[in-house]
Amino acid sequence: MQIISHLQTFHTRHTFDLNVRLCEGSGGIVAWSPTQNFALTLRSNDTTQATVDADTLFSFRIDGDRKRIDNADVDRLMQTTGTSNTSETFYDREAGTLYSAIEIVSVTLNGQSYVIAADGAAGAITTYEVTSTGGWTTRETIRDDASSGFSGVSAMATVEMADAAYVVTASASENAISVFGLTEGGALAPVSTLSMADGLPIANPNDVQIVQGAGGTFIIVAAAGSDSLTALKLNAQGGISFTDQIMDSQDTRFDATVAMDWITRDGRIFGAVAGADGGVSVIELLPSGRFIVLSTIEDTTEIGLTGVTDLLLQVTATGLELTTISASEESLSTFAITVSGGIVQVQGGKAEGTNADDLLFGGDGSDSLVGNGGADVLVDGAGVDTMRGGAGSDLFVLDADGEIDRIYDFNTEEDRLDLSAWGMLYSVDQLTIKGRSNGALIYFGDEILHIVSHDGRRLSALDFFDAMILNAQHVTVWEPLSDGPEDVQGLDMTGTAGADTLVGGSGDDTVTALGGDDIIFVTGGDDSIDGGAGRDTLTAQDVQFGVTLQLGAGIAGVEDLIGSGFDDQLTGDSVGNLLDGGAGNDVLNGGGGADTLIGGAGADAFDGGAGIDWVSYADQTADLSADLSGTTPGTGVAAGDTFVFVENLLGGSGNDTLIGNGADNELIGGAGDDLLQGGSGDDTLIGGEGDDVLDGGEGDDLIIAGDVDPAILELFL
């Protein structure tokens, strides 16, 4: 799945310690030397010449597109507008040696800007309040002790979360990651620490960054000594927990992890990582906190990726743009990374992607994931799942669940598998692969994967190899690894203009989804939800207790509600809503508008309210009977169901009995041998497939027997 393409390379002298970052406000690139005050000379690969400032900051053009640079001092350069920042390394010019490194980072808390500086050699961190004139006022200095884990600080990062701000430090001497809470006034309070002594498998961490996406807030740690990338989830209280670690291999290019940058696009988290082995790997962090390697590009004589010292990711209209600095080749290179899709998440249902490069994320339950076009990533989750990538080079990520999963339309020349979650799997030779007439069966322990080839040919073990099935070299931590308080407070999450999946915590969350057809997961607390534009769904399917959800009561801009597996109360608003109660004895109130109500298992009470409303049993396969008049008790999944202000019924694929009332009803039987009785009123009865009995009763009725064209059926729904 090659998604990286080289755009252009420029050559420049004095790049041995050049840093490259986004320039605040201008949207361009700023590059500078932290140790030297020299003029840089750039020469392009064509006749275009770059302009250079006389100081350590400069500006230049790439392919005619001007990259502007502010002539700001370091103070302003470090004060960015994002909610998470990464420290830069500066050197004491007075000392004049590389051993006088100081890490400096900025952060904002309740509108006040602060600067944090760490002297690793001295084991001290000082916070400064930034004044209105740009000056720094010293607020506090803390020093390392036996429990703090920040001697030899090699990197820092900051993040703003709701009304809190946190400072994260990486200690190269103690192999530790520490989190501090920043209080108003600039004081730092230790919150959590994980180190090698606790079982965190890192050695010589040299970079740390914080990134926020659909799955929450994550700390990414690069460790040169262990050639690794580690993900830690950071909760709203400052607690951290280990989610994944991958090590460099012959198929990736981050040996010694020299440089990395992480960014969020449409809720998805992407990173670019370079090491000492000549190249760059593009990696995605899934909402679950698991790494997957999307693509790796190796150095050639034209693109200048030997000795990369720094790099930068930017979001573009078609994906991402990567800028790299190479010291040994004295070059600055740019690359296009094509990632264009959003996140589609489902739990026990069907999810379809677009023609873009989507991430389809299955949860617990039996899921059906269809990627359609584009280079998609399909993650199955627990349960008996089916996946179909469609056109494009797709990556299928399998969970260890002991179930039989199926992949259709698999192209061995384009598609890849990630079976690394199966545990203790290091080589294709450990798999039992049995060819079938149209594909293959893959066995490993309790896992069974059925693959159907795209061209219907038989597959064998020769069609699979290590790089195709393992994706990345993951490190297993056998015991849960975490420190600090649990996540019990509310989250503050904002989506994008696209289709997002936002997952709340157990506290009082504030979720602003913005545009797109969003899915918002609630798990507890008194949440404030704003779905924004698009048709949005609020779901409590992961909650382990009954919920009460009412559109308009702290829930704005949301059209559809999904309950838990327990006794729920779901209430719609004045527009056409879909309310799905799930299992349990649910109470569903449609409110105004033409609503669709789905009760699921349990004795459910349906109140359609104003408008022409449907109760749907379309997902049911067993026989059932439902009577809108209440004269005949319901059977099957409809047993105990009651109906008020409901006009229409939609049956499932079993042999259903659907009975209307005195209103003008529409009854659709679906597949199976159905009995439809309209009663009085001007009714519409559609039998569907099977041998149906249709009885309109009194009134002027429309009877449609047999199967019906979906386009016609759509007119009645």
XYZ file of C-alpha atoms in Angstrom:
717
model
C 0.000 0.000 0.000
C 2.303 2.750 -1.273
C 0.659 6.076 -0.440
C 3.773 8.308 -0.468
C 4.951 10.129 -3.592
C 7.998 12.394 -3.892
C 7.256 15.982 -4.899
C 10.539 17.909 -4.879
C 13.965 18.145 -3.251
C 16.000 21.282 -2.572
C 19.633 21.301 -1.502
C 21.047 23.601 1.167
C 24.150 23.848 3.269
C 24.269 23.804 7.093
C 21.367 21.374 7.648
C 23.069 19.314 10.365
C 20.787 20.729 13.079
C 18.055 22.452 11.108
C 14.535 22.349 12.582
C 11.399 22.680 10.435
C 7.982 23.612 11.809
C 4.721 25.247 10.806
C 4.831 29.019 11.043
C 2.152 30.509 13.299
C -0.537 32.405 11.440
C 0.921 32.267 7.934
C 0.364 28.591 7.153
C 3.892 28.382 5.750
C 7.068 26.688 6.997
C 9.712 28.086 9.303
C 13.200 26.567 9.525
C 16.021 27.588 11.824
C 19.221 26.456 13.475
C 19.169 26.197 17.282
C 22.967 26.498 17.534
C 24.221 28.789 14.762
C 23.397 32.285 13.506
C 24.261 31.883 9.854
C 22.813 32.674 6.453
C 21.442 29.637 4.665
C 21.864 29.129 0.936
C 19.296 27.013 -0.895
C 19.619 25.816 -4.447
C 16.693 24.127 -6.088
C 16.723 21.171 -8.470
C 15.650 23.538 -11.237
C 16.294 27.175 -12.069
C 14.111 28.524 -9.256
C 16.230 30.141 -6.571
C 15.199 30.359 -2.938
C 15.409 33.575 -0.959
C 17.177 33.484 2.379
C 17.008 35.746 5.424
C 20.220 36.950 6.989
C 19.299 35.348 10.301
C 18.572 31.756 11.286
C 15.043 32.002 9.917
C 14.454 32.017 6.178
C 11.803 31.811 3.492
C 11.705 30.016 0.164
C 9.450 28.853 -2.606
C 8.576 25.272 -3.570
C 7.187 24.769 -7.033
C 6.221 28.452 -7.128
C 4.281 28.248 -3.850
C 5.702 30.709 -1.354
C 6.409 29.495 2.188
C 6.322 32.565 4.440
C 8.303 32.940 7.616
C 7.693 35.294 10.525
C 10.794 37.102 11.720
C 9.680 36.455 15.270
C 11.906 35.600 18.164
C 11.932 32.220 19.838
C 9.322 33.344 22.386
C 6.671 33.939 19.767
C 7.747 30.951 17.701
C 7.056 28.633 20.636
C 3.587 30.023 21.276
C 1.432 28.137 18.778
C -2.332 28.199 18.445
C -2.957 24.451 18.751
C -4.214 22.571 21.792
C -1.061 20.416 21.943
C 2.554 21.499 21.504
C 5.927 19.768 21.367
C 9.116 21.159 22.855
C 12.034 22.436 20.794
C 15.669 21.993 21.750
C 17.699 25.153 22.276
C 21.318 25.554 23.304
C 22.839 27.968 25.744
C 24.976 30.229 23.536
C 26.922 31.315 26.579
C 27.999 27.735 27.265
C 28.522 27.057 23.596
C 28.339 23.265 23.748
C 25.791 20.644 22.703
C 25.642 19.519 26.347
C 23.827 22.729 27.326
C 20.523 21.668 25.735
C 17.304 23.127 27.139
C 13.828 21.891 26.185
C 11.243 24.686 25.866
C 7.501 24.365 25.245
C 4.442 26.602 25.575
C 0.896 25.994 26.802
C -2.261 28.002 27.517
C -4.522 27.575 30.537
C -7.757 29.577 30.801
C -6.444 32.185 28.398
C -3.060 32.655 30.094
C 0.072 31.598 28.203
C 2.964 29.876 29.964
C 6.408 28.701 28.910
C 8.027 25.628 30.453
C 11.787 25.142 30.265
C 13.606 21.967 31.339
C 17.330 21.736 32.029
C 17.941 18.012 31.704
C 21.467 18.102 33.042
C 20.383 19.935 36.181
C 17.175 17.933 36.629
C 15.067 21.082 36.945
C 11.933 22.456 35.275
C 10.935 26.121 35.453
C 7.570 27.608 34.474
C 7.167 31.180 33.247
C 4.059 33.270 32.842
C 4.061 35.187 29.572
C 3.227 38.849 30.135
C 1.197 41.083 27.842
C 4.428 42.509 26.430
C 5.886 39.066 25.685
C 8.184 38.913 28.672
C 8.630 35.855 30.870
C 7.923 36.017 34.609
C 9.310 33.097 36.618
C 6.609 31.221 38.519
C 8.090 27.977 39.869
C 11.074 25.676 39.649
C 10.778 21.991 40.504
C 13.663 19.554 40.818
C 13.860 15.859 40.195
C 13.581 13.412 43.077
C 13.356 9.639 43.413
C 9.693 9.480 42.336
C 9.325 12.250 39.758
C 11.231 10.651 36.864
C 12.315 13.781 34.987
C 16.074 13.948 35.368
C 17.758 14.119 32.000
C 14.669 15.488 30.255
C 15.066 14.834 26.534
C 11.659 16.055 25.302
C 8.420 17.641 26.516
C 4.891 18.122 25.231
C 1.822 19.980 26.456
C -1.908 19.598 25.917
C -5.054 21.522 26.830
C -8.049 19.378 27.842
C -11.252 21.193 28.861
C -10.255 23.327 31.872
C -6.955 21.526 32.466
C -3.479 21.639 30.973
C -0.816 18.953 31.249
C 2.934 18.870 30.709
C 4.475 15.548 29.688
C 8.211 14.904 30.038
C 10.447 12.151 28.678
C 13.542 11.240 30.684
C 16.377 9.627 28.752
C 18.340 8.830 31.908
C 15.429 7.277 33.845
C 13.585 5.845 30.797
C 10.395 7.400 32.143
C 7.347 9.324 30.973
C 5.857 11.724 33.533
C 2.691 13.835 33.507
C 2.326 17.103 35.439
C -0.799 19.163 35.883
C -0.378 22.903 35.358
C -2.297 25.014 37.855
C -3.347 28.616 37.483
C -0.363 30.668 38.491
C 2.134 28.315 36.829
C 2.687 25.603 39.448
C 3.357 22.019 38.304
C 1.821 19.088 40.205
C 2.967 15.490 39.538
C 0.072 13.316 38.333
C 1.417 10.073 36.833
C 4.667 8.341 35.845
C 5.529 5.155 33.956
C 9.116 3.974 33.539
C 11.171 0.965 32.552
C 11.170 0.024 36.233
C 7.354 -0.266 36.014
C 7.569 -2.464 32.939
C 7.349 0.237 30.259
C 9.603 -1.174 27.509
C 11.445 1.970 26.393
C 15.128 2.868 26.349
C 16.515 6.377 25.784
C 13.277 8.175 24.842
C 14.250 11.109 22.651
C 10.934 12.566 21.525
C 7.384 12.814 22.883
C 4.285 14.248 21.216
C 0.601 14.474 22.124
C -2.130 14.015 19.529
C -5.926 14.017 19.809
C -8.282 12.070 17.563
C -11.575 10.185 17.520
C -10.236 7.663 20.040
C -9.149 10.276 22.599
C -5.818 11.844 23.580
C -2.585 9.878 23.142
C 1.057 10.383 24.084
C 3.451 9.085 21.408
C 6.948 8.251 22.629
C 9.939 7.703 20.325
C 12.813 5.827 21.981
C 16.138 5.657 20.164
C 17.624 3.033 22.474
C 14.796 0.519 21.920
C 14.098 1.542 18.282
C 10.445 1.838 19.257
C 7.258 3.852 19.135
C 4.966 3.656 22.164
C 1.384 4.864 22.578
C -0.012 5.854 25.976
C -3.592 7.027 26.395
C -3.943 10.196 28.461
C -7.274 10.661 30.216
C -8.859 13.910 31.327
C -7.474 13.484 34.861
C -3.852 13.083 33.715
C -3.749 9.304 34.129
C -1.852 7.300 31.507
C -2.215 3.728 30.246
C -0.168 1.689 27.777
C -2.000 0.826 24.531
C 0.695 -0.377 22.089
C 4.350 -0.439 21.092
C 6.017 -1.297 17.791
C 9.714 -1.771 17.080
C 11.631 -1.005 13.919
C 12.078 -3.931 11.531
C 13.472 -4.537 8.072
C 10.158 -3.336 6.642
C 10.112 0.041 8.457
C 12.510 2.977 8.631
C 12.731 4.307 12.183
C 15.883 2.704 13.545
C 17.020 4.953 16.429
C 13.828 7.049 15.864
C 15.548 10.290 14.972
C 12.475 12.363 14.067
C 8.685 12.098 14.058
C 5.572 14.224 13.637
C 1.894 13.374 14.311
C -1.259 15.016 13.021
C -5.045 14.492 12.963
C -7.108 14.492 9.781
C -10.881 13.871 9.904
C -10.532 12.320 13.361
C -7.799 9.887 12.231
C -4.285 10.088 13.713
C -1.327 9.844 11.312
C 2.408 9.973 11.953
C 5.618 10.106 9.941
C 8.731 8.622 11.552
C 12.350 8.574 10.375
C 15.435 6.911 11.798
C 19.032 6.227 10.946
C 18.227 3.667 8.228
C 17.442 5.914 5.262
C 13.717 6.445 4.784
C 10.386 7.379 6.355
C 7.483 5.235 7.588
C 3.899 6.534 7.615
C 1.905 5.107 10.531
C -1.695 5.381 11.718
C -2.797 5.152 15.338
C -6.228 3.507 15.468
C -8.918 4.826 17.854
C -8.142 1.810 20.061
C -4.546 3.024 20.472
C -2.989 0.376 18.196
C -0.367 1.242 15.559
C -0.575 0.131 11.936
C 2.103 0.865 9.335
C 0.506 2.296 6.201
C 3.557 2.742 3.985
C 7.336 3.115 3.972
C 9.506 4.980 1.469
C 13.232 4.260 1.234
C 15.986 6.653 0.288
C 17.139 6.981 -3.309
C 19.672 9.241 -4.990
C 16.887 11.640 -5.969
C 14.802 12.122 -2.827
C 17.302 12.761 -0.009
C 16.166 10.613 2.912
C 19.534 9.544 4.290
C 20.305 11.165 7.630
C 16.892 12.755 8.201
C 17.129 15.067 11.201
C 13.642 16.561 11.285
C 10.295 16.337 9.501
C 6.875 17.975 9.409
C 3.333 16.880 8.455
C 0.640 19.228 7.137
C -2.997 18.578 6.186
C -3.864 19.193 2.523
C -7.047 18.910 0.474
C -6.056 15.459 -0.790
C -4.317 14.085 2.280
C -1.055 15.122 3.927
C 2.189 16.787 2.898
C 5.501 15.714 4.427
C 8.591 17.913 4.604
C 11.940 16.362 5.574
C 15.388 17.757 6.378
C 18.454 15.626 5.634
C 21.781 16.582 7.194
C 24.004 14.146 5.340
C 22.493 14.994 1.937
C 22.060 18.706 2.724
C 18.525 18.648 1.382
C 14.941 19.641 2.067
C 12.352 17.333 0.447
C 8.565 17.315 0.174
C 6.226 14.351 -0.307
C 2.484 13.891 -0.871
C 0.675 11.310 1.268
C -2.725 10.252 -0.055
C -5.114 9.659 2.863
C -8.557 11.073 2.218
C -11.239 9.107 4.086
C -12.825 9.390 7.508
C -13.838 6.899 10.179
C -16.851 4.612 9.903
C -17.531 2.689 13.119
C -20.076 -0.055 13.754
C -20.832 -2.537 16.498
C -22.829 -5.614 15.575
C -23.986 -4.215 12.210
C -22.917 -3.152 8.723
C -20.571 -0.307 7.840
C -19.765 0.890 4.338
C -16.970 3.177 3.297
C -16.775 5.595 0.392
C -14.519 5.757 -2.621
C -11.946 7.529 -0.436
C -9.326 5.900 1.833
C -11.565 5.059 4.783
C -11.004 3.527 8.212
C -13.787 1.041 8.992
C -13.728 0.051 12.645
C -15.782 -2.876 13.927
C -16.578 -3.372 17.584
C -17.959 -6.240 19.617
C -20.571 -8.286 17.808
C -20.797 -9.693 14.299
C -19.907 -6.885 11.906
C -19.994 -6.523 8.133
C -17.405 -4.052 6.807
C -17.391 -2.972 3.143
C -14.636 -0.598 2.075
C -15.781 0.120 -1.515
C -13.185 2.198 -3.406
C -9.921 3.592 -2.077
C -7.060 2.208 0.000
C -9.113 1.289 3.061
C -8.198 -0.010 6.509
C -10.747 -2.509 7.861
C -10.499 -3.472 11.564
C -12.771 -6.343 12.552
C -13.038 -6.266 16.367
C -14.425 -9.183 18.383
C -17.133 -11.416 16.905
C -17.851 -13.317 13.688
C -17.066 -10.675 11.082
C -17.083 -10.358 7.303
C -14.961 -7.836 5.419
C -14.774 -6.793 1.784
C -12.250 -4.172 0.753
C -13.461 -3.438 -2.769
C -11.265 -1.629 -5.284
C -7.893 -0.335 -4.078
C -5.072 -1.661 -1.902
C -6.724 -2.517 1.404
C -5.382 -3.512 4.821
C -7.378 -5.975 6.948
C -6.599 -5.848 10.684
C -7.787 -8.943 12.595
C -8.473 -9.147 16.316
C -7.760 -12.196 18.496
C -11.267 -13.382 19.331
C -11.339 -17.141 18.641
C -14.054 -16.662 16.002
C -14.308 -17.505 12.296
C -13.835 -14.327 10.248
C -14.183 -13.964 6.478
C -12.537 -11.692 3.933
C -14.008 -11.469 0.443
C -12.515 -10.086 -2.770
C -8.929 -10.426 -1.440
C -6.218 -9.532 -3.970
C -2.871 -11.053 -2.969
C -1.002 -8.586 -5.204
C -2.525 -5.483 -3.610
C -4.188 -6.254 -0.277
C -2.489 -6.995 3.037
C -3.328 -8.621 6.359
C -2.371 -7.620 9.882
C -2.537 -10.723 12.062
C -0.078 -9.436 14.651
C -2.834 -9.204 17.313
C -3.094 -13.005 17.244
C -0.270 -13.154 19.785
C 3.117 -14.895 19.541
C 2.806 -14.889 15.731
C 6.110 -13.883 14.150
C 6.204 -15.684 10.810
C 3.914 -17.033 8.122
C 5.529 -20.413 8.775
C 3.567 -20.617 12.057
C 0.258 -20.550 10.184
C -1.638 -23.529 8.813
C -2.850 -22.486 5.362
C -5.207 -24.808 3.482
C -6.137 -23.955 -0.069
C -9.768 -23.949 -1.142
C -11.268 -23.818 -4.605
C -11.835 -20.042 -4.366
C -9.334 -18.983 -1.725
C -7.832 -20.347 1.482
C -8.418 -21.118 5.155
C -5.823 -19.817 7.644
C -5.545 -21.445 11.099
C -3.569 -20.273 14.138
C -4.511 -21.536 17.582
C -8.204 -20.735 18.093
C -8.249 -18.338 15.150
C -9.753 -19.225 11.766
C -9.703 -16.846 8.801
C -11.559 -17.696 5.594
C -10.240 -15.759 2.585
C -12.056 -15.645 -0.747
C -9.816 -14.467 -3.591
C -10.854 -11.605 -5.857
C -10.533 -13.718 -8.992
C -11.926 -16.964 -7.570
C -8.630 -18.828 -7.758
C -7.225 -21.238 -5.206
C -4.671 -19.768 -2.783
C -1.787 -21.518 -1.051
C 0.928 -20.730 1.491
C 3.068 -19.391 -1.373
C 0.657 -16.463 -1.745
C 1.436 -15.212 1.772
C 4.670 -13.861 3.270
C 5.748 -12.235 6.528
C 5.442 -8.569 5.476
C 2.002 -9.262 4.063
C 0.505 -10.757 7.238
C 2.244 -9.016 10.171
C 2.314 -5.285 9.251
C 4.440 -4.267 12.252
C 6.484 -5.811 15.063
C 4.315 -5.242 18.149
C 5.599 -5.618 21.703
C 3.345 -7.470 24.138
C 2.912 -6.177 27.683
C 1.392 -9.052 29.629
C -0.006 -7.060 32.543
C -2.087 -3.853 32.292
C 0.272 -0.912 32.585
C -1.114 2.382 33.874
C -0.620 5.084 36.488
C -2.517 8.052 37.833
C -6.237 8.677 38.305
C -8.861 6.908 36.245
C -10.878 8.796 33.655
C -13.999 9.821 35.550
C -14.384 13.445 34.541
C -15.967 14.838 31.406
C -14.207 15.204 28.080
C -14.299 18.176 25.708
C -14.301 16.856 22.142
C -14.727 18.613 18.816
C -15.164 16.815 15.520
C -14.437 17.920 11.974
C -16.449 18.916 8.921
C -16.441 15.244 7.877
C -18.051 12.121 9.291
C -16.545 11.576 12.759
C -16.813 8.918 15.432
C -16.541 10.538 18.876
C -16.368 8.429 22.022
C -17.250 10.004 25.359
C -16.040 9.010 28.796
C -17.839 8.229 32.025
C -17.882 11.865 33.145
C -19.882 14.907 32.029
C -18.742 15.298 28.429
C -19.092 18.203 26.013
C -19.165 16.994 22.412
C -19.317 19.286 19.374
C -19.409 17.130 16.252
C -19.601 19.904 13.587
C -20.413 18.814 10.004
C -20.836 15.365 8.489
C -22.888 12.325 9.455
C -21.346 11.728 12.875
C -21.611 8.874 15.375
C -21.322 9.915 19.008
C -20.835 7.260 21.714
C -21.972 8.068 25.252
C -20.917 5.917 28.187
C -22.305 7.831 31.163
C -22.429 11.207 32.831
C -24.508 14.318 32.195
C -23.315 15.063 28.683
C -23.831 18.100 26.461
C -24.071 17.037 22.818
C -24.186 19.163 19.655
C -24.243 17.072 16.484
C -23.986 20.064 14.152
C -24.789 19.735 10.450
C -25.447 16.347 8.835
C -27.496 13.388 10.058
C -25.954 12.442 13.381
C -26.436 9.417 15.613
C -26.078 9.342 19.390
C -25.551 5.799 20.648
C -25.442 4.260 24.126
C -24.877 0.735 22.833
C -21.763 0.279 24.997
C -23.449 1.402 28.235
C -24.094 -1.374 30.732
C -27.308 0.122 32.145
C -30.555 1.639 30.902
C -30.372 5.225 29.650
C -32.745 8.145 29.182
C -31.997 10.193 26.065
C -34.189 13.067 24.897
C -33.388 15.129 21.864
C -33.336 18.806 22.769
C -32.524 18.207 26.441
C -28.794 18.839 26.312
C -28.733 17.109 22.915
C -28.812 19.430 19.896
C -28.288 18.740 16.215
C -28.766 14.972 16.597
C -31.355 13.109 14.540
C -31.075 9.437 15.565
C -30.782 7.651 18.919
C -29.589 4.127 19.767
C -30.147 2.766 23.237
C -28.323 0.214 25.363
C -29.061 -3.470 25.856
C -31.167 -2.600 28.902
C -34.431 -0.708 29.619
C -34.128 2.666 27.861
C -36.294 5.743 27.339
C -35.620 7.439 24.002
C -37.484 10.576 22.925
C -37.265 12.284 19.548
C -37.987 15.849 18.492
C -40.029 17.578 15.789
C -38.108 16.125 12.817
C -38.116 12.579 11.483
C -36.007 10.527 13.895
C -34.794 6.960 14.040
C -35.001 5.564 17.570
C -33.498 2.104 18.170
C -33.962 0.813 21.684
C -31.947 -2.392 21.328
C -32.583 -5.178 23.810
C -34.551 -4.479 26.977
C -38.033 -3.166 27.766
C -37.762 0.213 26.069
C -40.029 3.258 25.862
C -39.700 5.012 22.489
C -41.419 8.386 21.931
C -41.060 9.727 18.411
C -42.320 13.247 19.039
C -43.195 15.222 15.919
C -42.129 14.239 12.419
C -42.189 10.979 10.479
C -40.266 8.675 12.808
C -38.957 5.117 12.569
C -39.009 3.206 15.873
C -37.108 -0.053 16.443
C -37.669 -1.852 19.703
C -35.526 -4.952 19.423
C -35.832 -7.727 21.992
C -38.012 -7.064 25.040
C -41.497 -5.680 25.655
C -41.344 -2.203 24.157
C -43.763 0.738 24.321
C -44.002 2.730 21.081
C -45.471 6.232 20.944
C -45.110 7.730 17.497
C -46.437 11.146 18.414
C -47.370 13.569 15.650
C -46.569 12.626 12.065
C -46.789 9.363 10.129
C -44.614 6.913 12.068
C -43.240 3.421 11.488
C -42.372 0.593 13.828
C -39.800 -1.591 12.116
C -39.001 -5.250 12.702
C -36.972 -5.403 9.487
C -33.861 -6.876 11.146
C -35.796 -9.819 12.632
C -35.566 -13.281 11.070
C -37.933 -15.246 13.348
C -41.742 -15.268 13.081
C -43.632 -12.503 14.882
C -47.048 -10.901 15.149
C -47.791 -7.255 15.906
C -51.214 -5.586 16.231
C -51.452 -1.782 16.137
C -54.979 -1.938 17.577
C -53.819 -3.883 20.639
C -56.601 -6.433 20.198
C -54.309 -9.406 19.573
C -51.249 -9.968 21.825
C -47.951 -9.792 20.027
C -45.714 -12.820 19.593
C -42.053 -13.394 18.899
C -39.866 -10.331 19.340
C -43.077 -8.231 19.358
C -44.456 -9.995 22.446
C -45.482 -7.372 24.993
C -45.071 -4.469 22.547
C -47.662 -1.657 22.709
C -48.459 1.006 20.133
C -49.761 4.572 20.453
C -49.965 6.987 17.486
C -48.158 4.486 15.264
C -49.517 4.227 11.725
C -47.253 1.754 9.890
C -45.507 -1.602 10.423
C -42.536 -3.157 8.627
C -41.985 -6.895 9.091
C -38.856 -9.016 8.949
C -37.848 -12.090 6.955
C -39.948 -14.567 9.005
C -43.596 -15.504 8.672
C -45.126 -12.371 10.172
C -48.631 -11.290 11.110
C -49.102 -7.520 10.919
C -52.462 -6.000 11.912
C -53.488 -2.382 11.494
C -55.990 -0.232 13.379
C -58.689 2.257 12.458
C -56.229 4.695 10.871
C -54.820 4.636 7.345
C -52.030 2.096 7.771
C -49.146 0.890 5.641
C -48.119 -2.712 6.335
C -45.092 -4.249 4.611
C -44.477 -7.940 5.236
C -41.001 -8.364 3.786
C -39.720 -11.869 3.057
C -41.585 -14.888 4.423
C -45.223 -16.079 4.298
C -46.958 -13.127 5.903
C -50.506 -12.292 6.961
C -51.366 -8.600 6.639
C -54.709 -7.256 7.928
C -55.385 -3.580 7.405
C -58.586 -3.195 9.418
C -60.708 -0.114 8.807
C -59.203 2.873 7.053
C -57.616 3.348 3.645
C -54.661 0.973 3.982
C -51.662 0.035 1.835
C -50.541 -3.603 2.103
C -47.306 -4.828 0.488
C -46.650 -8.557 0.846
C -43.059 -8.855 -0.321
C -41.446 -12.213 -1.072
C -43.241 -15.403 -0.070
C -46.820 -16.694 -0.067
C -48.692 -13.866 1.636
C -52.313 -13.349 2.675
C -53.403 -9.711 2.316
C -56.707 -8.554 3.872
C -57.413 -4.870 3.454
C -60.601 -4.846 5.536
C -62.911 -1.841 5.384
C -61.954 1.228 3.408
C -60.324 1.911 0.038
C -57.179 -0.213 0.223
C -54.145 -0.616 -2.040
C -52.913 -4.211 -2.258
C -49.457 -5.030 -3.708
C -48.779 -8.772 -3.784
C -45.421 -10.451 -4.294
C -41.996 -8.870 -4.373
C -41.746 -5.172 -5.131
C -39.077 -3.090 -6.798
C -36.943 -1.276 -4.182
C -37.557 2.021 -5.958
C -41.311 1.558 -5.516
C -40.912 0.365 -1.942
C -38.955 3.528 -1.170
C -42.075 5.561 -1.957
C -43.858 3.975 0.987
C -41.075 4.272 3.594
